[in-house]
mmCIF file of C-alpha atoms in Angstrom:
data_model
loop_
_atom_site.group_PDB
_atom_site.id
_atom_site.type_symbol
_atom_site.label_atom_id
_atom_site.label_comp_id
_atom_site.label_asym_id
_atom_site.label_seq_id
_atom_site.Cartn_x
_atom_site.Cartn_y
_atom_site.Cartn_z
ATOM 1 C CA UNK A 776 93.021 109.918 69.126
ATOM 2 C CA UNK A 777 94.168 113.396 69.041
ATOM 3 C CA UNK A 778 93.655 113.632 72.616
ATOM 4 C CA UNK A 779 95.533 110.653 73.302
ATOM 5 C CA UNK A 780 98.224 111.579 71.201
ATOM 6 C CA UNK A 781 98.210 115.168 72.787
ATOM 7 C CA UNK A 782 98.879 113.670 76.360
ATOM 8 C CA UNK A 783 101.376 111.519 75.243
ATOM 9 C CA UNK A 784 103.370 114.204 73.743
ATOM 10 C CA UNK A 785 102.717 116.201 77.213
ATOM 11 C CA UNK A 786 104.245 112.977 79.357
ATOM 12 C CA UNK A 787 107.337 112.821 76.900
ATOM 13 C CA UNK A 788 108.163 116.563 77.498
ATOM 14 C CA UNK A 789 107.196 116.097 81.005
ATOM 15 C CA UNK A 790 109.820 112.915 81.717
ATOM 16 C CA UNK A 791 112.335 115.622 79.725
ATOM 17 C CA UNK A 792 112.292 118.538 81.259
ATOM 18 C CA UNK A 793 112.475 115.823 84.769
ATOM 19 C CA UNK A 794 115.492 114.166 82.944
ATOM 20 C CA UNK A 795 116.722 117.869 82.486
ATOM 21 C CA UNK A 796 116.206 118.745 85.777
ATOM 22 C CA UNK A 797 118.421 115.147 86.973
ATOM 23 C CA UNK A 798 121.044 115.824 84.938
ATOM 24 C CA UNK A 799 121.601 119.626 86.160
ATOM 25 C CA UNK A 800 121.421 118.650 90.394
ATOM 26 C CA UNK A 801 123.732 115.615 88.997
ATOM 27 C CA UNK A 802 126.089 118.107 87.536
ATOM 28 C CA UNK A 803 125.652 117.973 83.366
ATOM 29 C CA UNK A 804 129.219 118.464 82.528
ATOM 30 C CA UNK A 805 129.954 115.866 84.797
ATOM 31 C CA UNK A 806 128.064 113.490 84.121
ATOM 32 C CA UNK A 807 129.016 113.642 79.957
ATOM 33 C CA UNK A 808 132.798 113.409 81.455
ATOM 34 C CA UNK A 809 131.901 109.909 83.275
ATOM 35 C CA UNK A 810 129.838 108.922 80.113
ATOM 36 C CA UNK A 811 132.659 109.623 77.911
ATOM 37 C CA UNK A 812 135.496 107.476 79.919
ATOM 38 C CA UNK A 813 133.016 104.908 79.458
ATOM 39 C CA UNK A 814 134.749 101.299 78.494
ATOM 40 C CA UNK A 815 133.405 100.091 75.761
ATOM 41 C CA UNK A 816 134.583 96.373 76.100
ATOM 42 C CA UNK A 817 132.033 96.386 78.686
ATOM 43 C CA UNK A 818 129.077 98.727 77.162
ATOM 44 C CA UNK A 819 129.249 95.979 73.621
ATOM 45 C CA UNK A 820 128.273 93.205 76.198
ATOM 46 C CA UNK A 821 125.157 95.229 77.187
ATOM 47 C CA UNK A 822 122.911 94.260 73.976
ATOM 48 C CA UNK A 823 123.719 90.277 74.929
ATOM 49 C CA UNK A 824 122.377 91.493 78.018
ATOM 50 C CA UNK A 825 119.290 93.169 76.576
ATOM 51 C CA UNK A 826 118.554 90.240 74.719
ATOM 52 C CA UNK A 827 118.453 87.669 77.751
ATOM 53 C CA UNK A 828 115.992 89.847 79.718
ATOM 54 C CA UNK A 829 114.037 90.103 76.478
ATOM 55 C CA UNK A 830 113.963 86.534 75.926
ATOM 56 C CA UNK A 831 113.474 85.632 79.387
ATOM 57 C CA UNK A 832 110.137 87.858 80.112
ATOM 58 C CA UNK A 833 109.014 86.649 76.625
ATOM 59 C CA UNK A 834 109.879 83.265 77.876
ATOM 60 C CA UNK A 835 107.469 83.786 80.083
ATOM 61 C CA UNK A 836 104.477 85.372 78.473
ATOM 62 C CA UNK A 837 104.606 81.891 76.120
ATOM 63 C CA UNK A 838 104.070 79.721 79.637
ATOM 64 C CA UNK A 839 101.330 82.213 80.616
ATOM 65 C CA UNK A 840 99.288 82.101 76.929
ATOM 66 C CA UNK A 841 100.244 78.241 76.800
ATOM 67 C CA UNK A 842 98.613 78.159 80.806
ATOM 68 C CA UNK A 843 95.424 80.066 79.323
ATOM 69 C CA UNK A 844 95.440 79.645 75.333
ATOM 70 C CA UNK A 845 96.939 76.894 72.822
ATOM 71 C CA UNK A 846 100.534 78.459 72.962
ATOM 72 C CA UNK A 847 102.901 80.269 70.811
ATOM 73 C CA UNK A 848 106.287 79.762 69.342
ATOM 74 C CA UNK A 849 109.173 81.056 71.358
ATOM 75 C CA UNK A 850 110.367 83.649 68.488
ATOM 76 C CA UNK A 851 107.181 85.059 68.282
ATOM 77 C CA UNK A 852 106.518 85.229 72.383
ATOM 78 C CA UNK A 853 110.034 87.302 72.454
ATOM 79 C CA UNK A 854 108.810 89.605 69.489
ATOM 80 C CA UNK A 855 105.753 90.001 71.226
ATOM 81 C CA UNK A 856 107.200 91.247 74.203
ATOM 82 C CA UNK A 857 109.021 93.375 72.733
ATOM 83 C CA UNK A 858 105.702 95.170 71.662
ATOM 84 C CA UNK A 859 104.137 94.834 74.788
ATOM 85 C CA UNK A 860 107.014 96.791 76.603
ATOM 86 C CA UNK A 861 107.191 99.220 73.610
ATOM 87 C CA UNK A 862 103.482 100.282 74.353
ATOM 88 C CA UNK A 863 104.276 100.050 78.104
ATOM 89 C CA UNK A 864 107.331 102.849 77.247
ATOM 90 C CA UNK A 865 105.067 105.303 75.543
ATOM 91 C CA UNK A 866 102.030 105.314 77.225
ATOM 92 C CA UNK A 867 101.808 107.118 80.514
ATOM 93 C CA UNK A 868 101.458 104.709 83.958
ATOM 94 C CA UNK A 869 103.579 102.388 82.737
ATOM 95 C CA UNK A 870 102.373 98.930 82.301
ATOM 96 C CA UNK A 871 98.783 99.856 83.400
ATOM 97 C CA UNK A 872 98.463 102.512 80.417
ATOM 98 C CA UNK A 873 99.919 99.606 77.794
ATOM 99 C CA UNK A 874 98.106 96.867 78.904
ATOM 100 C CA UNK A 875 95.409 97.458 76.712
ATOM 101 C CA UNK A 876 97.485 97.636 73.599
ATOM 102 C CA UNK A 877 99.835 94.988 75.047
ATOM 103 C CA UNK A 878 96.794 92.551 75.169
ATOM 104 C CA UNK A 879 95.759 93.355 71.572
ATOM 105 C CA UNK A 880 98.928 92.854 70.463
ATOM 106 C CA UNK A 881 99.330 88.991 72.236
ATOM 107 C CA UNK A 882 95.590 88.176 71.251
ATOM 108 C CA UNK A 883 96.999 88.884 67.224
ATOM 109 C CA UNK A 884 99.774 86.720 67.720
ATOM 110 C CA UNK A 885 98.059 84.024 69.760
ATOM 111 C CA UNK A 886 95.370 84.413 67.522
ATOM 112 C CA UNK A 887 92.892 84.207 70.618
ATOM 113 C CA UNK A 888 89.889 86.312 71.994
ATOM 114 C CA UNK A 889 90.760 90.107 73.409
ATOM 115 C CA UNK A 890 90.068 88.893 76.987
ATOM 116 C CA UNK A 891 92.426 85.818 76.661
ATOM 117 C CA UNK A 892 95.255 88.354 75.574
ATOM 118 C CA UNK A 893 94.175 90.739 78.305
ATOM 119 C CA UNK A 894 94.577 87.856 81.102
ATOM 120 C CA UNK A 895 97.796 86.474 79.724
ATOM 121 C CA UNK A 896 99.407 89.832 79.972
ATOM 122 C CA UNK A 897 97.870 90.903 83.558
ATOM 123 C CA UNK A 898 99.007 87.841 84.495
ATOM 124 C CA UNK A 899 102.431 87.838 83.209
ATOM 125 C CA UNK A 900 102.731 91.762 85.034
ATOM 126 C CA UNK A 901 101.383 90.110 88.599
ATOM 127 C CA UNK A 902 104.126 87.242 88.472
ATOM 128 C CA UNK A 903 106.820 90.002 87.877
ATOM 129 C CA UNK A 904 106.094 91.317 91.488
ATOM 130 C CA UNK A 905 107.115 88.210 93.012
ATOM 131 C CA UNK A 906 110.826 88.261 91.971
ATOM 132 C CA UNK A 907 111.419 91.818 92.103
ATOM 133 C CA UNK A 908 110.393 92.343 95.734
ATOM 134 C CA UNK A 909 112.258 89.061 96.706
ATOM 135 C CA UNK A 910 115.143 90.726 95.051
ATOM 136 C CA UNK A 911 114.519 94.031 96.769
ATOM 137 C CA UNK A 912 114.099 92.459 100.344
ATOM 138 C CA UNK A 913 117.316 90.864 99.648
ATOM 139 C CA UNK A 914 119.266 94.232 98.604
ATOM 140 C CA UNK A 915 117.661 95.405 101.539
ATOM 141 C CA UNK A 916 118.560 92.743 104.151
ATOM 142 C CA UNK A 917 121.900 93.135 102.518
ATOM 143 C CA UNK A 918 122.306 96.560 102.835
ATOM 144 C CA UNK A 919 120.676 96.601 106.539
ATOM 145 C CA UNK A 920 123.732 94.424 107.756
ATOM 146 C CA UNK A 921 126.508 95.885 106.062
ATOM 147 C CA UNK A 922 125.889 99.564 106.183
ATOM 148 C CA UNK A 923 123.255 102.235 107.869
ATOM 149 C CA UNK A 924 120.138 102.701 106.002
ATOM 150 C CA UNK A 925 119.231 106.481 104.810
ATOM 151 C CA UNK A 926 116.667 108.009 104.616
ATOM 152 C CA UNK A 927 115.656 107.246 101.366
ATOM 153 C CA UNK A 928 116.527 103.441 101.873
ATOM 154 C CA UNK A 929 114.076 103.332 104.782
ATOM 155 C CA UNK A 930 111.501 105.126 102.757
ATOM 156 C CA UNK A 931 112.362 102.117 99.805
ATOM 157 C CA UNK A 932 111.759 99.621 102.948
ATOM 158 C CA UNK A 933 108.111 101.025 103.658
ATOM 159 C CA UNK A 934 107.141 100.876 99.975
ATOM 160 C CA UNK A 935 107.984 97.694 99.585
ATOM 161 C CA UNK A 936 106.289 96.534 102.701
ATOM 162 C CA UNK A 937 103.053 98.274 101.329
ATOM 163 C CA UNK A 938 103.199 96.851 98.250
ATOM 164 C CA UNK A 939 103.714 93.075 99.008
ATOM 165 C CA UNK A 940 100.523 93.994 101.692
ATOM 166 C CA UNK A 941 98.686 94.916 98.721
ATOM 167 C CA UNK A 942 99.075 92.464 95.982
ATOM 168 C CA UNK A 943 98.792 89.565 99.111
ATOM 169 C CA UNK A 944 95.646 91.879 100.346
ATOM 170 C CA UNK A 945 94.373 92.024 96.347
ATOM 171 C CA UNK A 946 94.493 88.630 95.728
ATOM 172 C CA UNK A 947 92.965 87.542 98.565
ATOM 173 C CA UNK A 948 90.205 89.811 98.272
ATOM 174 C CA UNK A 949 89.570 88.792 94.766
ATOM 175 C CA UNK A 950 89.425 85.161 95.064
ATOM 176 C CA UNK A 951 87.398 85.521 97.949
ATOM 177 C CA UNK A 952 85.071 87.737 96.347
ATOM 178 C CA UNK A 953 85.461 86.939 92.772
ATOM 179 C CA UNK A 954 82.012 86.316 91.436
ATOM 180 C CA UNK A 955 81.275 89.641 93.156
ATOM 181 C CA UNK A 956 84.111 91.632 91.867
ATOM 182 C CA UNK A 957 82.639 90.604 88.316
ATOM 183 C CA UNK A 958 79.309 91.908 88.814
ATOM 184 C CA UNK A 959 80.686 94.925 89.452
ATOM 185 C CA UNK A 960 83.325 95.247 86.557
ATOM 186 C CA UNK A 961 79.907 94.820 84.194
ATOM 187 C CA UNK A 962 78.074 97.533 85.631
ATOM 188 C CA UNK A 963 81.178 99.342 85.116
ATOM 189 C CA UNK A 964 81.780 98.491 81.770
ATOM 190 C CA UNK A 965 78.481 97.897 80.457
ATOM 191 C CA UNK A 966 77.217 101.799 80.409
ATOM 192 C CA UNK A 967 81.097 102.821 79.261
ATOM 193 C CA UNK A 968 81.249 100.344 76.604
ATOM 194 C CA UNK A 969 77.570 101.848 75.335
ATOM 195 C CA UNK A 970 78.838 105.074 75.533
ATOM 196 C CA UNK A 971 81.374 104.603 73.186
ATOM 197 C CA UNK A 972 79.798 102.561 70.856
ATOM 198 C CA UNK A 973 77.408 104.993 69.940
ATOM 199 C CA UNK A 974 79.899 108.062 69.599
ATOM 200 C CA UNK A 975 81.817 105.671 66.983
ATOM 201 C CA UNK A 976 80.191 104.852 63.515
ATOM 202 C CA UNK A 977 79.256 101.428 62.471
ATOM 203 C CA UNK A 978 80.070 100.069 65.849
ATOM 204 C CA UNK A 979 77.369 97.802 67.539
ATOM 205 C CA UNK A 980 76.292 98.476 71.180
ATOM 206 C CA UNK A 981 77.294 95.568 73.093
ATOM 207 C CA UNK A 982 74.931 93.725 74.855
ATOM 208 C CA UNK A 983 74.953 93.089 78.639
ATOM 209 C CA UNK A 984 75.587 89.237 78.291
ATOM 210 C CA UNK A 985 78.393 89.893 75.646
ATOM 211 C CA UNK A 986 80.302 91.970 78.146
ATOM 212 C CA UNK A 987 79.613 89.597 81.278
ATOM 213 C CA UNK A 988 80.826 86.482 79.036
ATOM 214 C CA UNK A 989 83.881 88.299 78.332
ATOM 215 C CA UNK A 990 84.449 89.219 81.899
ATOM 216 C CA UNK A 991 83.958 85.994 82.835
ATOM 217 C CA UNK A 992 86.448 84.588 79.858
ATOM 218 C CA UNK A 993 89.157 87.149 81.496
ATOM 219 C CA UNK A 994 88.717 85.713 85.146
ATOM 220 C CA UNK A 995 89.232 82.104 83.951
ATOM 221 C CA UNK A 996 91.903 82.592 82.007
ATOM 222 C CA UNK A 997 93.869 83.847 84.900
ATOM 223 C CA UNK A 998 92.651 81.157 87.123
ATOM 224 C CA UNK A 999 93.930 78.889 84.826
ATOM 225 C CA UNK A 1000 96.966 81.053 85.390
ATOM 226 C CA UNK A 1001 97.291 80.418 88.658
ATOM 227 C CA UNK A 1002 96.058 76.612 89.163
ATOM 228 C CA UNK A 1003 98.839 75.585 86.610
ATOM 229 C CA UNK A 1004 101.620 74.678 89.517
ATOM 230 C CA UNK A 1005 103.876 73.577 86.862
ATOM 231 C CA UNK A 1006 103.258 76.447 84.815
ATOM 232 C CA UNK A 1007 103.609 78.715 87.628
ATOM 233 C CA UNK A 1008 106.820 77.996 88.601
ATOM 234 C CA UNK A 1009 108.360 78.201 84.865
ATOM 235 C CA UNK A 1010 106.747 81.357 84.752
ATOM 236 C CA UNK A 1011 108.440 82.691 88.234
ATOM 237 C CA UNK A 1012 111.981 81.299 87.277
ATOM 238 C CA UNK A 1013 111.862 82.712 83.521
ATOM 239 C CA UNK A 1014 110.990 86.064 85.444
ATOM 240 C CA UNK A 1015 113.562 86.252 87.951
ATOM 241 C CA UNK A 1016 115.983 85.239 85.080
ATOM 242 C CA UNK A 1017 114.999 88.820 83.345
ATOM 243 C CA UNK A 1018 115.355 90.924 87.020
ATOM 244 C CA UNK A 1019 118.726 89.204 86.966
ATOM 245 C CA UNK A 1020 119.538 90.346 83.828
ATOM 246 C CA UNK A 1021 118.352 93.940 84.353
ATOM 247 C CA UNK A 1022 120.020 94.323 87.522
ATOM 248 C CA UNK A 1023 123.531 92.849 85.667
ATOM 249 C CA UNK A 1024 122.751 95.890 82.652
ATOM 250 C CA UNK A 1025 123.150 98.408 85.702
ATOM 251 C CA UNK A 1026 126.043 96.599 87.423
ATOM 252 C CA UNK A 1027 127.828 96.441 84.331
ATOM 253 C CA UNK A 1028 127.053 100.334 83.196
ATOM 254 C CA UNK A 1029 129.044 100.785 86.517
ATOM 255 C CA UNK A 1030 131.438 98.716 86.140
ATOM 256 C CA UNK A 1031 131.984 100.486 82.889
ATOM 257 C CA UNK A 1032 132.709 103.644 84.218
ATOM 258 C CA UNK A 1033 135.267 102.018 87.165
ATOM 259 C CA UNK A 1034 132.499 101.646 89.638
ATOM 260 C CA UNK A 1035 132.799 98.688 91.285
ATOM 261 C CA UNK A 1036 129.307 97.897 93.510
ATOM 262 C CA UNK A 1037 127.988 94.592 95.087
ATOM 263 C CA UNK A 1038 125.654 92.749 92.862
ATOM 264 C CA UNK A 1039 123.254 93.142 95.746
ATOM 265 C CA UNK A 1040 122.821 96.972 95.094
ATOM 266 C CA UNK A 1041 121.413 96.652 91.325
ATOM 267 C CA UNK A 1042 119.408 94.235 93.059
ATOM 268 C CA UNK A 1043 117.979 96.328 95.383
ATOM 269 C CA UNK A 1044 117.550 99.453 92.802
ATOM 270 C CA UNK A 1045 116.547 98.023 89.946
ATOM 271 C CA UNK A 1046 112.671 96.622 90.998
ATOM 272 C CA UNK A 1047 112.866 100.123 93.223
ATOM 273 C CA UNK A 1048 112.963 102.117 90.438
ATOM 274 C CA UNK A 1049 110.621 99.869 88.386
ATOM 275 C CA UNK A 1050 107.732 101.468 90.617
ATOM 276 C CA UNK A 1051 108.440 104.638 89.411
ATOM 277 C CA UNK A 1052 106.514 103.092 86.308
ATOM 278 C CA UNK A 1053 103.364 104.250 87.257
ATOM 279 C CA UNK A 1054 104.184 107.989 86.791
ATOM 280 C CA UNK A 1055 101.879 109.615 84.237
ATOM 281 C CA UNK A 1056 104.770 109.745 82.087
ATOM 282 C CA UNK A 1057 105.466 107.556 78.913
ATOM 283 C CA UNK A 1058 107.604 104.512 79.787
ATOM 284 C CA UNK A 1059 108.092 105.950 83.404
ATOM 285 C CA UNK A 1060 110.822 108.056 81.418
ATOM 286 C CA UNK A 1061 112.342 110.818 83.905
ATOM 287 C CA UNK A 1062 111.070 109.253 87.080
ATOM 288 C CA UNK A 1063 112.951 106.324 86.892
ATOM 289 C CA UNK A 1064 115.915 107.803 86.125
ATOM 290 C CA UNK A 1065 115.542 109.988 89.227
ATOM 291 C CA UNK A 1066 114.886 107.111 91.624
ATOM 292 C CA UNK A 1067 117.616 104.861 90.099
ATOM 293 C CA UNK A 1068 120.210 107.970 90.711
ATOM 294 C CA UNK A 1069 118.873 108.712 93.727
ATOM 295 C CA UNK A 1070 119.004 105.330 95.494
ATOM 296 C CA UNK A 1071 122.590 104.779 93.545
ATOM 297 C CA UNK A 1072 124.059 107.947 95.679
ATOM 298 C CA UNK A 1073 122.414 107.512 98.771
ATOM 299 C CA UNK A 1074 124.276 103.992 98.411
ATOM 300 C CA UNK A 1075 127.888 105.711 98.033
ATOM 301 C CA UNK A 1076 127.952 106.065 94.363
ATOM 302 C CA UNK A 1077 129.521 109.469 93.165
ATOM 303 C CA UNK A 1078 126.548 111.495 91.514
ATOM 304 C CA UNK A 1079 128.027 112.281 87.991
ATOM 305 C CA UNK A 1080 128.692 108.303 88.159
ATOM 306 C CA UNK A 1081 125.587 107.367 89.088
ATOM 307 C CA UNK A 1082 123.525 109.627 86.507
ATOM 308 C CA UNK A 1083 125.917 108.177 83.591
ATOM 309 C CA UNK A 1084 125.096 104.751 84.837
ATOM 310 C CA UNK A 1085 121.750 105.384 84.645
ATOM 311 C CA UNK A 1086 121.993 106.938 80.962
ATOM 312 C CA UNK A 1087 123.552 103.847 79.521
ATOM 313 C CA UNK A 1088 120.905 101.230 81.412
ATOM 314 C CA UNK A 1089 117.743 102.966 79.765
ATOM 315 C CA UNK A 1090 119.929 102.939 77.203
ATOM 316 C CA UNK A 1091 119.701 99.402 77.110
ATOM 317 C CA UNK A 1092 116.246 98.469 78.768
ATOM 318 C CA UNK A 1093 114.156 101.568 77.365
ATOM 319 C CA UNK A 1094 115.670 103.060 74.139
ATOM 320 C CA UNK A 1095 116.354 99.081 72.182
ATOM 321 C CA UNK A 1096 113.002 97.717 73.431
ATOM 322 C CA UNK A 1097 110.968 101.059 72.189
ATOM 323 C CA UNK A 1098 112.787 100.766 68.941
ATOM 324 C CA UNK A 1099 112.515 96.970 68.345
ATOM 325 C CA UNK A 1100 108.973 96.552 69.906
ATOM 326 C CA UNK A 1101 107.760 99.661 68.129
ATOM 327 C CA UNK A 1102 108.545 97.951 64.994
ATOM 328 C CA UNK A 1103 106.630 94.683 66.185
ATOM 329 C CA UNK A 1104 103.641 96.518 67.008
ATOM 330 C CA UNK A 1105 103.897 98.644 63.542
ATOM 331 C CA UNK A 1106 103.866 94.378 62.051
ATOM 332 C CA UNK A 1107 100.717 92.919 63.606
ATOM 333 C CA UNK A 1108 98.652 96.144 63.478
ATOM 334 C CA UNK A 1109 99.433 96.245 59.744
ATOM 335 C CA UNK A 1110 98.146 92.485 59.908
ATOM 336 C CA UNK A 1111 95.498 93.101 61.773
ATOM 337 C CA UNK A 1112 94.157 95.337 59.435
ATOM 338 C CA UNK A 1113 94.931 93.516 56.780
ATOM 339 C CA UNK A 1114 93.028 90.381 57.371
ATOM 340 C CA UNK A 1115 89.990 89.988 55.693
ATOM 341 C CA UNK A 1116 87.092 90.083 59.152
#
């Protein structure tokens, strides 16, 4: 724990001293100039903002447990959410370093198995990349006809190339090759999940079968995932409906500081910067903000402009969801161990 805790101290002053960094090639004084001619009959629309994404991706986390478990209500799917992208924001790579939590956090609620939670969440994550890329091609496509691309655009382009070749690659592979791709995750598991046991009092060593029936719980749950048509497509428009919303946060932060862009760029930046998620740092903090700035100026956006923008959207999508999801989190793991076993 204290190791854990020590590393994510060392990511937060990490994504600092990066946000530091930003805000000095930006221009500081700058930048607090744009931030303070800020309008604020735009910047009090924001939270309405905040709280469509919210209840949009949460939206969709209640198809995905419905798809693979007996369903939850929609207030507690939002809430949920909330905590899941609360431990995504201070764990380091993003949603791959809360995942773990995250899926504790929706098997409490669901009141399912750890696997179930664990396949609802993964599978909620992989139906994100669908949207965002289709948004991104589109900023692209947009930008490709109406202006030249830069450099970094054309770097953007090949990432998202090589990332829609992956997750088509990935899940080919693993449906192909499924029953062999859980063999392998128990031999993996199996020695790790000894290893641990015994350095922990009063835990029992699991046995080989109990891991390969929970490996095999996790796989079928996200078949189920991905068999439910129906399902499917709920799940795809409720998460388009949130990249819509997050890319309207950003518009409007420039709007708010007389910035007037096509809807298109947001679009395009937005699920850009997203990737920047899997940066050892907490939340992505510091690296997002330097690829959202950096794709915002290399689009025509003033840089003191651009970095206040980006201020006032993690305002929005990282500083309320930390807060509110941190206190969700705080809830069920107070319930958790609460609960008589």
């Amino acid at each position: 724990m204290a190791v854990r805790n020590r590393t994510t101290l060392l990511g937060f002053g990490g994504g600092l001293l990066l946000l530091g960094l930003l805000l000095s090639i930006l221009g500081v004084d700058q930048t607090l100039d744009a931030l303070g001619r800020a309008n604020p009959s735009i910047l009090v629309v924001l939270p309405l903002v905040f709280c469509v994404w919210l209840t949009a991706w949460g939206l969709l986390l209640r198809v995905v447990i419905g798809a693979v478990d007996g369903g939850i209500r929609v207030r507690t799917a939002v809430l949920v959410y909330a905590g899941a992208l609360f431990a995504n924001n201070v764990t380091p790579f993003g949603q791959a370093g809360g995942e773990p939590v995250s899926a504790f956090l929706v098997a409490e609620a669901a009141d399912a198995e750890y696997e179930t939670g664990l396949a609802a969440i993964a599978s909620a994550d992989a139906i994100h990349f669908v949207p965002s890329l289709s948004f991104a091609t589109v900023g692209l496509g947009w930008v490709a006809v109406t202006a030249a691309l830069t450099e970094q655009l054309r770097a953007a382009a090949v990432v998202v190339g090589v990332i829609a070749v992956i997750i088509v690659a990935g899940i080919g592979i693993g449906l192909r090759y499924q029953t062999h791709l859980e063999r392998a995750i128990v031999r993996l598991l199996w020695p790790i999940g000894r290893t641990i046991c015994r350095l922990i009092p009063q835990r029992t060593v699991p046995s080989r079968s109990a891991i390969e029936k929970r490996v095999t719980g996790f796989f079928s749950a996200v078949s189920r995932v991905g068999s439910d048509r129906e399902r499917l497509l709920l799940a795809l428009g409720w998460s388009a409906l949130g990249w819509l919303a997050l890319a309207t946060c950003l518009w409007l932060s420039l709007l708010s500081l007389g910035t007037a862009v096509a809807f298109t760029i947001p679009l395009l930046v937005v699920p850009l910067g997203s990737i920047a998620s899997v940066t050892p740092l907490p939340g992505g903090i510091g690296g997002i903000e330097s690829v959202l700035a950096a794709l915002l100026v290399s689009l025509g956006v003033a840089p003191p402009v651009a970095g206040a923008a980006v201020i006032i959207h993690r305002t929005v999508t990282y500083l309320l969801p930390t807060l509110l999801g941190g206190g969700v989190a705080w809830l069920l793991g107070v319930r958790s161990t609460t609960e008589p076993s």
